[in-house]
PDB file of C-alpha atoms in Angstrom:
ATOM      1  CA  UNK A 353       0.000   0.000   0.000  1.00 49.00           C
ATOM      2  CA  UNK A 354       1.285   3.482  -0.929  1.00 62.00           C
ATOM      3  CA  UNK A 355       1.994   5.883   1.957  1.00 66.00           C
ATOM      4  CA  UNK A 356      -0.682   8.334   0.815  1.00 61.00           C
ATOM      5  CA  UNK A 357      -3.263   5.544   0.472  1.00 67.00           C
ATOM      6  CA  UNK A 358      -2.492   4.476   4.039  1.00 70.00           C
ATOM      7  CA  UNK A 359      -2.690   8.048   5.334  1.00 72.00           C
ATOM      8  CA  UNK A 360      -6.230   8.322   3.919  1.00 71.00           C
ATOM      9  CA  UNK A 361      -7.339   5.542   6.263  1.00 76.00           C
ATOM     10  CA  UNK A 362      -6.363   7.268   9.531  1.00 79.00           C
ATOM     11  CA  UNK A 363      -7.886  10.342  11.279  1.00 83.00           C
ATOM     12  CA  UNK A 364      -6.447  13.822  10.721  1.00 85.00           C
ATOM     13  CA  UNK A 365      -5.225  14.042  14.336  1.00 91.00           C
ATOM     14  CA  UNK A 366      -3.213  10.873  13.850  1.00 89.00           C
ATOM     15  CA  UNK A 367      -1.653  12.359  10.705  1.00 89.00           C
ATOM     16  CA  UNK A 368      -0.563  15.478  12.607  1.00 93.00           C
ATOM     17  CA  UNK A 369       0.995  13.357  15.365  1.00 93.00           C
ATOM     18  CA  UNK A 370       2.640  10.982  12.887  1.00 92.00           C
ATOM     19  CA  UNK A 371       4.200  13.805  10.871  1.00 93.00           C
ATOM     20  CA  UNK A 372       5.549  15.567  13.968  1.00 94.00           C
ATOM     21  CA  UNK A 373       6.873  12.306  15.428  1.00 95.00           C
ATOM     22  CA  UNK A 374       8.590  10.990  12.283  1.00 93.00           C
ATOM     23  CA  UNK A 375      10.191  14.352  11.466  1.00 93.00           C
ATOM     24  CA  UNK A 376      11.225  14.752  15.106  1.00 92.00           C
ATOM     25  CA  UNK A 377      12.900  11.338  15.186  1.00 91.00           C
ATOM     26  CA  UNK A 378      14.614  11.980  11.858  1.00 88.00           C
ATOM     27  CA  UNK A 379      15.904  15.338  13.094  1.00 86.00           C
ATOM     28  CA  UNK A 380      17.080  13.638  16.286  1.00 83.00           C
ATOM     29  CA  UNK A 381      19.405  11.473  14.184  1.00 77.00           C
ATOM     30  CA  UNK A 382      17.353   8.368  13.318  1.00 80.00           C
ATOM     31  CA  UNK A 383      17.195   7.696   9.553  1.00 77.00           C
ATOM     32  CA  UNK A 384      13.457   7.905   8.764  1.00 84.00           C
ATOM     33  CA  UNK A 385      11.545   9.128   5.668  1.00 83.00           C
ATOM     34  CA  UNK A 386      10.383  12.408   7.221  1.00 85.00           C
ATOM     35  CA  UNK A 387      10.320  14.271   3.917  1.00 85.00           C
ATOM     36  CA  UNK A 388       8.220  11.563   2.238  1.00 85.00           C
ATOM     37  CA  UNK A 389       5.695  11.548   5.082  1.00 88.00           C
ATOM     38  CA  UNK A 390       5.447  15.356   5.016  1.00 89.00           C
ATOM     39  CA  UNK A 391       5.013  15.561   1.240  1.00 87.00           C
ATOM     40  CA  UNK A 392       2.391  12.787   1.229  1.00 86.00           C
ATOM     41  CA  UNK A 393       0.462  14.433   4.072  1.00 88.00           C
ATOM     42  CA  UNK A 394       0.551  17.880   2.439  1.00 88.00           C
ATOM     43  CA  UNK A 395      -0.677  16.398  -0.829  1.00 86.00           C
ATOM     44  CA  UNK A 396      -3.451  14.635   1.076  1.00 85.00           C
ATOM     45  CA  UNK A 397      -4.419  17.953   2.700  1.00 87.00           C
ATOM     46  CA  UNK A 398      -4.843  19.487  -0.762  1.00 84.00           C
ATOM     47  CA  UNK A 399      -7.312  16.761  -1.719  1.00 81.00           C
ATOM     48  CA  UNK A 400      -9.225  16.279   1.541  1.00 76.00           C
ATOM     49  CA  UNK A 401     -10.606  19.065   3.726  1.00 74.00           C
ATOM     50  CA  UNK A 402     -10.210  17.029   6.917  1.00 84.00           C
ATOM     51  CA  UNK A 403      -6.448  17.689   7.039  1.00 88.00           C
ATOM     52  CA  UNK A 404      -5.653  21.351   7.822  1.00 91.00           C
ATOM     53  CA  UNK A 405      -2.399  22.426   6.068  1.00 91.00           C
ATOM     54  CA  UNK A 406      -1.728  25.101   8.705  1.00 93.00           C
ATOM     55  CA  UNK A 407      -1.905  22.612  11.573  1.00 94.00           C
ATOM     56  CA  UNK A 408       0.137  20.156   9.523  1.00 94.00           C
ATOM     57  CA  UNK A 409       2.874  22.755   8.940  1.00 93.00           C
ATOM     58  CA  UNK A 410       2.935  23.693  12.638  1.00 95.00           C
ATOM     59  CA  UNK A 411       3.252  20.044  13.706  1.00 95.00           C
ATOM     60  CA  UNK A 412       6.011  19.421  11.155  1.00 94.00           C
ATOM     61  CA  UNK A 413       7.923  22.556  12.221  1.00 95.00           C
ATOM     62  CA  UNK A 414       7.576  21.666  15.905  1.00 95.00           C
ATOM     63  CA  UNK A 415       8.817  18.144  15.305  1.00 94.00           C
ATOM     64  CA  UNK A 416      11.810  19.445  13.340  1.00 93.00           C
ATOM     65  CA  UNK A 417      12.814  22.015  15.973  1.00 94.00           C
ATOM     66  CA  UNK A 418      12.295  19.772  19.018  1.00 94.00           C
ATOM     67  CA  UNK A 419      13.960  16.769  17.361  1.00 92.00           C
ATOM     68  CA  UNK A 420      17.012  18.781  16.353  1.00 92.00           C
ATOM     69  CA  UNK A 421      17.320  20.227  19.868  1.00 92.00           C
ATOM     70  CA  UNK A 422      17.191  16.759  21.450  1.00 92.00           C
ATOM     71  CA  UNK A 423      19.756  15.556  18.915  1.00 88.00           C
ATOM     72  CA  UNK A 424      21.999  18.478  19.858  1.00 90.00           C
ATOM     73  CA  UNK A 425      21.762  17.587  23.573  1.00 90.00           C
ATOM     74  CA  UNK A 426      22.518  13.916  22.860  1.00 86.00           C
ATOM     75  CA  UNK A 427      25.469  14.814  20.613  1.00 83.00           C
ATOM     76  CA  UNK A 428      26.939  17.223  23.159  1.00 85.00           C
ATOM     77  CA  UNK A 429      26.703  14.574  25.867  1.00 84.00           C
ATOM     78  CA  UNK A 430      27.819  11.591  23.781  1.00 75.00           C
ATOM     79  CA  UNK A 431      30.622  13.255  21.807  1.00 70.00           C
ATOM     80  CA  UNK A 432      32.705  11.467  19.158  1.00 70.00           C
ATOM     81  CA  UNK A 433      32.075   7.982  20.644  1.00 73.00           C
ATOM     82  CA  UNK A 434      28.376   8.490  19.854  1.00 69.00           C
ATOM     83  CA  UNK A 435      29.140   9.024  16.162  1.00 68.00           C
ATOM     84  CA  UNK A 436      31.315   5.901  16.183  1.00 69.00           C
ATOM     85  CA  UNK A 437      28.458   3.814  17.640  1.00 70.00           C
ATOM     86  CA  UNK A 438      26.007   5.262  15.127  1.00 65.00           C
ATOM     87  CA  UNK A 439      28.452   4.435  12.342  1.00 65.00           C
ATOM     88  CA  UNK A 440      28.416   0.775  13.345  1.00 68.00           C
ATOM     89  CA  UNK A 441      24.627   0.693  13.620  1.00 67.00           C
ATOM     90  CA  UNK A 442      23.806   2.793  10.538  1.00 63.00           C
ATOM     91  CA  UNK A 443      26.885   2.518   8.270  1.00 63.00           C
ATOM     92  CA  UNK A 444      24.966   3.777   5.232  1.00 63.00           C
ATOM     93  CA  UNK A 445      24.092   7.079   6.899  1.00 59.00           C
ATOM     94  CA  UNK A 446      26.780   7.497   9.575  1.00 63.00           C
ATOM     95  CA  UNK A 447      29.764   6.041   7.714  1.00 64.00           C
ATOM     96  CA  UNK A 448      33.168   7.725   8.032  1.00 68.00           C
ATOM     97  CA  UNK A 449      32.840   9.421   4.631  1.00 69.00           C
ATOM     98  CA  UNK A 450      29.443  10.955   5.442  1.00 67.00           C
ATOM     99  CA  UNK A 451      30.566  12.125   8.875  1.00 70.00           C
ATOM    100  CA  UNK A 452      33.734  13.684   7.430  1.00 72.00           C
ATOM    101  CA  UNK A 453      31.682  15.487   4.767  1.00 71.00           C
ATOM    102  CA  UNK A 454      29.239  16.799   7.388  1.00 69.00           C
ATOM    103  CA  UNK A 455      32.090  17.947   9.656  1.00 72.00           C
ATOM    104  CA  UNK A 456      33.679  19.884   6.779  1.00 75.00           C
ATOM    105  CA  UNK A 457      30.326  21.551   6.104  1.00 73.00           C
ATOM    106  CA  UNK A 458      30.029  22.596   9.753  1.00 73.00           C
ATOM    107  CA  UNK A 459      33.621  23.862   9.928  1.00 73.00           C
ATOM    108  CA  UNK A 460      33.133  25.892   6.747  1.00 76.00           C
ATOM    109  CA  UNK A 461      29.600  27.238   7.252  1.00 76.00           C
ATOM    110  CA  UNK A 462      28.965  27.074  11.013  1.00 76.00           C
ATOM    111  CA  UNK A 463      25.344  27.812  11.941  1.00 80.00           C
ATOM    112  CA  UNK A 464      24.440  28.122   8.255  1.00 84.00           C
ATOM    113  CA  UNK A 465      25.150  24.392   7.933  1.00 79.00           C
ATOM    114  CA  UNK A 466      22.339  23.801  10.436  1.00 84.00           C
ATOM    115  CA  UNK A 467      20.004  26.168   8.568  1.00 86.00           C
ATOM    116  CA  UNK A 468      20.636  24.913   5.027  1.00 82.00           C
ATOM    117  CA  UNK A 469      21.255  21.351   6.212  1.00 77.00           C
ATOM    118  CA  UNK A 470      17.525  21.128   6.920  1.00 83.00           C
ATOM    119  CA  UNK A 471      16.983  20.997   3.132  1.00 82.00           C
ATOM    120  CA  UNK A 472      19.494  18.173   2.534  1.00 77.00           C
ATOM    121  CA  UNK A 473      18.433  14.655   3.577  1.00 71.00           C
ATOM    122  CA  UNK A 474      21.858  13.606   4.901  1.00 70.00           C
ATOM    123  CA  UNK A 475      22.587  16.814   6.819  1.00 72.00           C
ATOM    124  CA  UNK A 476      19.038  16.853   8.169  1.00 79.00           C
ATOM    125  CA  UNK A 477      19.888  13.681  10.115  1.00 79.00           C
ATOM    126  CA  UNK A 478      23.351  14.917  11.148  1.00 75.00           C
ATOM    127  CA  UNK A 479      22.666  18.555  12.015  1.00 81.00           C
ATOM    128  CA  UNK A 480      21.501  18.234  15.625  1.00 83.00           C
ATOM    129  CA  UNK A 481      23.862  15.527  16.925  1.00 83.00           C
ATOM    130  CA  UNK A 482      26.889  16.840  15.040  1.00 81.00           C
ATOM    131  CA  UNK A 483      26.343  20.428  16.228  1.00 84.00           C
ATOM    132  CA  UNK A 484      26.332  19.062  19.771  1.00 85.00           C
ATOM    133  CA  UNK A 485      29.436  16.931  19.232  1.00 81.00           C
ATOM    134  CA  UNK A 486      31.311  19.936  17.810  1.00 79.00           C
ATOM    135  CA  UNK A 487      30.112  22.096  20.761  1.00 82.00           C
ATOM    136  CA  UNK A 488      28.461  24.760  18.625  1.00 85.00           C
ATOM    137  CA  UNK A 489      27.118  27.485  20.969  1.00 87.00           C
ATOM    138  CA  UNK A 490      23.506  26.566  21.661  1.00 88.00           C
ATOM    139  CA  UNK A 491      22.129  30.038  20.930  1.00 89.00           C
ATOM    140  CA  UNK A 492      23.596  29.904  17.416  1.00 88.00           C
ATOM    141  CA  UNK A 493      22.275  26.410  16.909  1.00 89.00           C
ATOM    142  CA  UNK A 494      18.823  27.372  18.198  1.00 91.00           C
ATOM    143  CA  UNK A 495      18.472  30.352  15.840  1.00 92.00           C
ATOM    144  CA  UNK A 496      19.478  28.302  12.801  1.00 90.00           C
ATOM    145  CA  UNK A 497      17.360  25.375  13.974  1.00 91.00           C
ATOM    146  CA  UNK A 498      14.170  27.406  14.483  1.00 93.00           C
ATOM    147  CA  UNK A 499      14.359  29.363  11.242  1.00 93.00           C
ATOM    148  CA  UNK A 500      15.520  26.365   9.210  1.00 90.00           C
ATOM    149  CA  UNK A 501      12.851  24.087  10.680  1.00 91.00           C
ATOM    150  CA  UNK A 502      10.018  26.552  10.057  1.00 93.00           C
ATOM    151  CA  UNK A 503      11.159  27.403   6.525  1.00 91.00           C
ATOM    152  CA  UNK A 504      11.688  23.757   5.524  1.00 91.00           C
ATOM    153  CA  UNK A 505       8.626  22.199   7.168  1.00 91.00           C
ATOM    154  CA  UNK A 506       6.244  25.110   6.644  1.00 91.00           C
ATOM    155  CA  UNK A 507       7.546  25.883   3.173  1.00 90.00           C
ATOM    156  CA  UNK A 508       7.354  22.272   2.016  1.00 89.00           C
ATOM    157  CA  UNK A 509       3.813  21.959   3.346  1.00 91.00           C
ATOM    158  CA  UNK A 510       2.681  25.169   1.622  1.00 90.00           C
ATOM    159  CA  UNK A 511       4.321  24.392  -1.727  1.00 88.00           C
ATOM    160  CA  UNK A 512       3.043  20.809  -1.941  1.00 87.00           C
ATOM    161  CA  UNK A 513      -0.427  21.853  -0.742  1.00 88.00           C
ATOM    162  CA  UNK A 514      -0.837  24.504  -3.441  1.00 87.00           C
ATOM    163  CA  UNK A 515       0.743  22.306  -6.106  1.00 82.00           C
ATOM    164  CA  UNK A 516      -1.794  19.628  -5.186  1.00 78.00           C
ATOM    165  CA  UNK A 517      -4.700  22.073  -5.530  1.00 77.00           C
ATOM    166  CA  UNK A 518      -3.468  23.267  -8.930  1.00 73.00           C
ATOM    167  CA  UNK A 519      -2.868  19.695 -10.064  1.00 65.00           C
ATOM    168  CA  UNK A 520      -6.358  18.623  -9.004  1.00 59.00           C
ATOM    169  CA  UNK A 521      -7.954  21.481 -10.970  1.00 60.00           C
ATOM    170  CA  UNK A 522      -5.715  20.690 -13.928  1.00 57.00           C
ATOM    171  CA  UNK A 523      -6.712  17.030 -13.824  1.00 49.00           C
ATOM    172  CA  UNK A 524     -10.360  17.921 -14.192  1.00 50.00           C
ATOM    173  CA  UNK A 525      -9.530  19.360 -17.599  1.00 53.00           C
ATOM    174  CA  UNK A 526      -6.876  16.883 -18.696  1.00 49.00           C
ATOM    175  CA  UNK A 527      -5.959  13.422 -17.409  1.00 49.00           C
ATOM    176  CA  UNK A 528      -4.092  11.401 -14.783  1.00 49.00           C
ATOM    177  CA  UNK A 529      -1.429  10.672 -17.377  1.00 52.00           C
ATOM    178  CA  UNK A 530      -0.361  14.306 -17.384  1.00 51.00           C
ATOM    179  CA  UNK A 531       0.047  14.316 -13.610  1.00 50.00           C
ATOM    180  CA  UNK A 532       2.061  11.098 -13.684  1.00 60.00           C
ATOM    181  CA  UNK A 533       4.380  12.559 -16.324  1.00 57.00           C
ATOM    182  CA  UNK A 534       4.744  15.784 -14.321  1.00 53.00           C
ATOM    183  CA  UNK A 535       5.556  13.874 -11.130  1.00 58.00           C
ATOM    184  CA  UNK A 536       8.053  11.654 -12.935  1.00 66.00           C
ATOM    185  CA  UNK A 537       9.728  14.721 -14.409  1.00 60.00           C
ATOM    186  CA  UNK A 538       9.927  16.387 -10.990  1.00 57.00           C
ATOM    187  CA  UNK A 539      11.293  13.286  -9.255  1.00 63.00           C
ATOM    188  CA  UNK A 540      13.836  12.692 -12.036  1.00 71.00           C
ATOM    189  CA  UNK A 541      15.038  16.295 -11.845  1.00 60.00           C
ATOM    190  CA  UNK A 542      15.394  16.045  -8.054  1.00 59.00           C
ATOM    191  CA  UNK A 543      17.365  12.785  -8.297  1.00 66.00           C
ATOM    192  CA  UNK A 544      19.682  14.223 -10.947  1.00 65.00           C
ATOM    193  CA  UNK A 545      20.380  17.311  -8.823  1.00 58.00           C
ATOM    194  CA  UNK A 546      21.031  15.206  -5.715  1.00 63.00           C
ATOM    195  CA  UNK A 547      23.332  12.891  -7.662  1.00 67.00           C
ATOM    196  CA  UNK A 548      25.322  15.872  -8.948  1.00 64.00           C
ATOM    197  CA  UNK A 549      25.561  17.284  -5.438  1.00 58.00           C
ATOM    198  CA  UNK A 550      26.872  13.954  -4.108  1.00 62.00           C
ATOM    199  CA  UNK A 551      29.464  13.758  -6.900  1.00 65.00           C
ATOM    200  CA  UNK A 552      30.588  17.310  -6.192  1.00 58.00           C
ATOM    201  CA  UNK A 553      30.913  16.538  -2.469  1.00 59.00           C
ATOM    202  CA  UNK A 554      32.858  13.349  -3.228  1.00 62.00           C
ATOM    203  CA  UNK A 555      35.190  15.228  -5.565  1.00 60.00           C
ATOM    204  CA  UNK A 556      35.770  17.864  -2.887  1.00 57.00           C
ATOM    205  CA  UNK A 557      36.589  15.145  -0.365  1.00 57.00           C
ATOM    206  CA  UNK A 558      39.102  13.494  -2.710  1.00 61.00           C
ATOM    207  CA  UNK A 559      41.204  16.639  -3.198  1.00 52.00           C
ATOM    208  CA  UNK A 560      42.523  16.826   0.421  1.00 55.00           C
ATOM    209  CA  UNK A 561      43.052  13.056   0.437  1.00 53.00           C
ATOM    210  CA  UNK A 562      45.100  13.173  -2.771  1.00 55.00           C
ATOM    211  CA  UNK A 563      47.112  16.126  -1.488  1.00 53.00           C
ATOM    212  CA  UNK A 564      47.915  14.250   1.706  1.00 53.00           C
ATOM    213  CA  UNK A 565      48.919  11.124  -0.223  1.00 54.00           C
ATOM    214  CA  UNK A 566      51.362  12.900  -2.565  1.00 56.00           C
ATOM    215  CA  UNK A 567      54.992  12.592  -1.346  1.00 56.00           C
ATOM    216  CA  UNK A 568      56.901  15.761  -0.651  1.00 56.00           C
ATOM    217  CA  UNK A 569      59.551  16.564  -3.292  1.00 56.00           C
ATOM    218  CA  UNK A 570      63.079  15.607  -2.313  1.00 56.00           C
ATOM    219  CA  UNK A 571      65.419  18.533  -1.592  1.00 56.00           C
ATOM    220  CA  UNK A 572      67.691  19.415  -4.477  1.00 54.00           C
ATOM    221  CA  UNK A 573      71.332  18.417  -4.145  1.00 56.00           C
ATOM    222  CA  UNK A 574      73.812  21.249  -4.477  1.00 50.00           C
TER     223      UNK A 574
END
């Protein structure tokens, strides 16, 4: 059963709680499909009046902010050993390469890594715990966390909600085939962009490694 089909079978209150909980756990550092749940719920809100998009956006934003804050507290308390344990348990998400890439982002961008990391699936999981591990001042983290969480969760809800309304009106004049093609185009574009971003990050990570591996030139003999 598709996620959206399943969401249609449960009450609106349960959807609000589910969205806040899943996004909160993902922000805390547990790899969960928070973005998929949010998008599916926002699309459902555009098609059914029982789900209020405003309440949905508030629940999603709250889950993101609270989850990130808990992740920060856990990371600050657990330190580097916590990342090592997570790497053993979730090697796909918390492998050495991913952690190194996230650490470079934090060292380069600071609190902006927390803000913009909300829009990147990998950094969305890392942001809270890693900010705590690196002892980022909490007031900086909190500002970036609040604004990033509201903009990502609220913005995603609003965009998908209005896209769903436009798509539904468009479907009345055209067909389901058009929507399927539009969705496929959007998903393909997103995957291509993410793939390019990953390749760029990998290339950036290889440059310091290659520089470190190159032997120093021998001193010239006089």
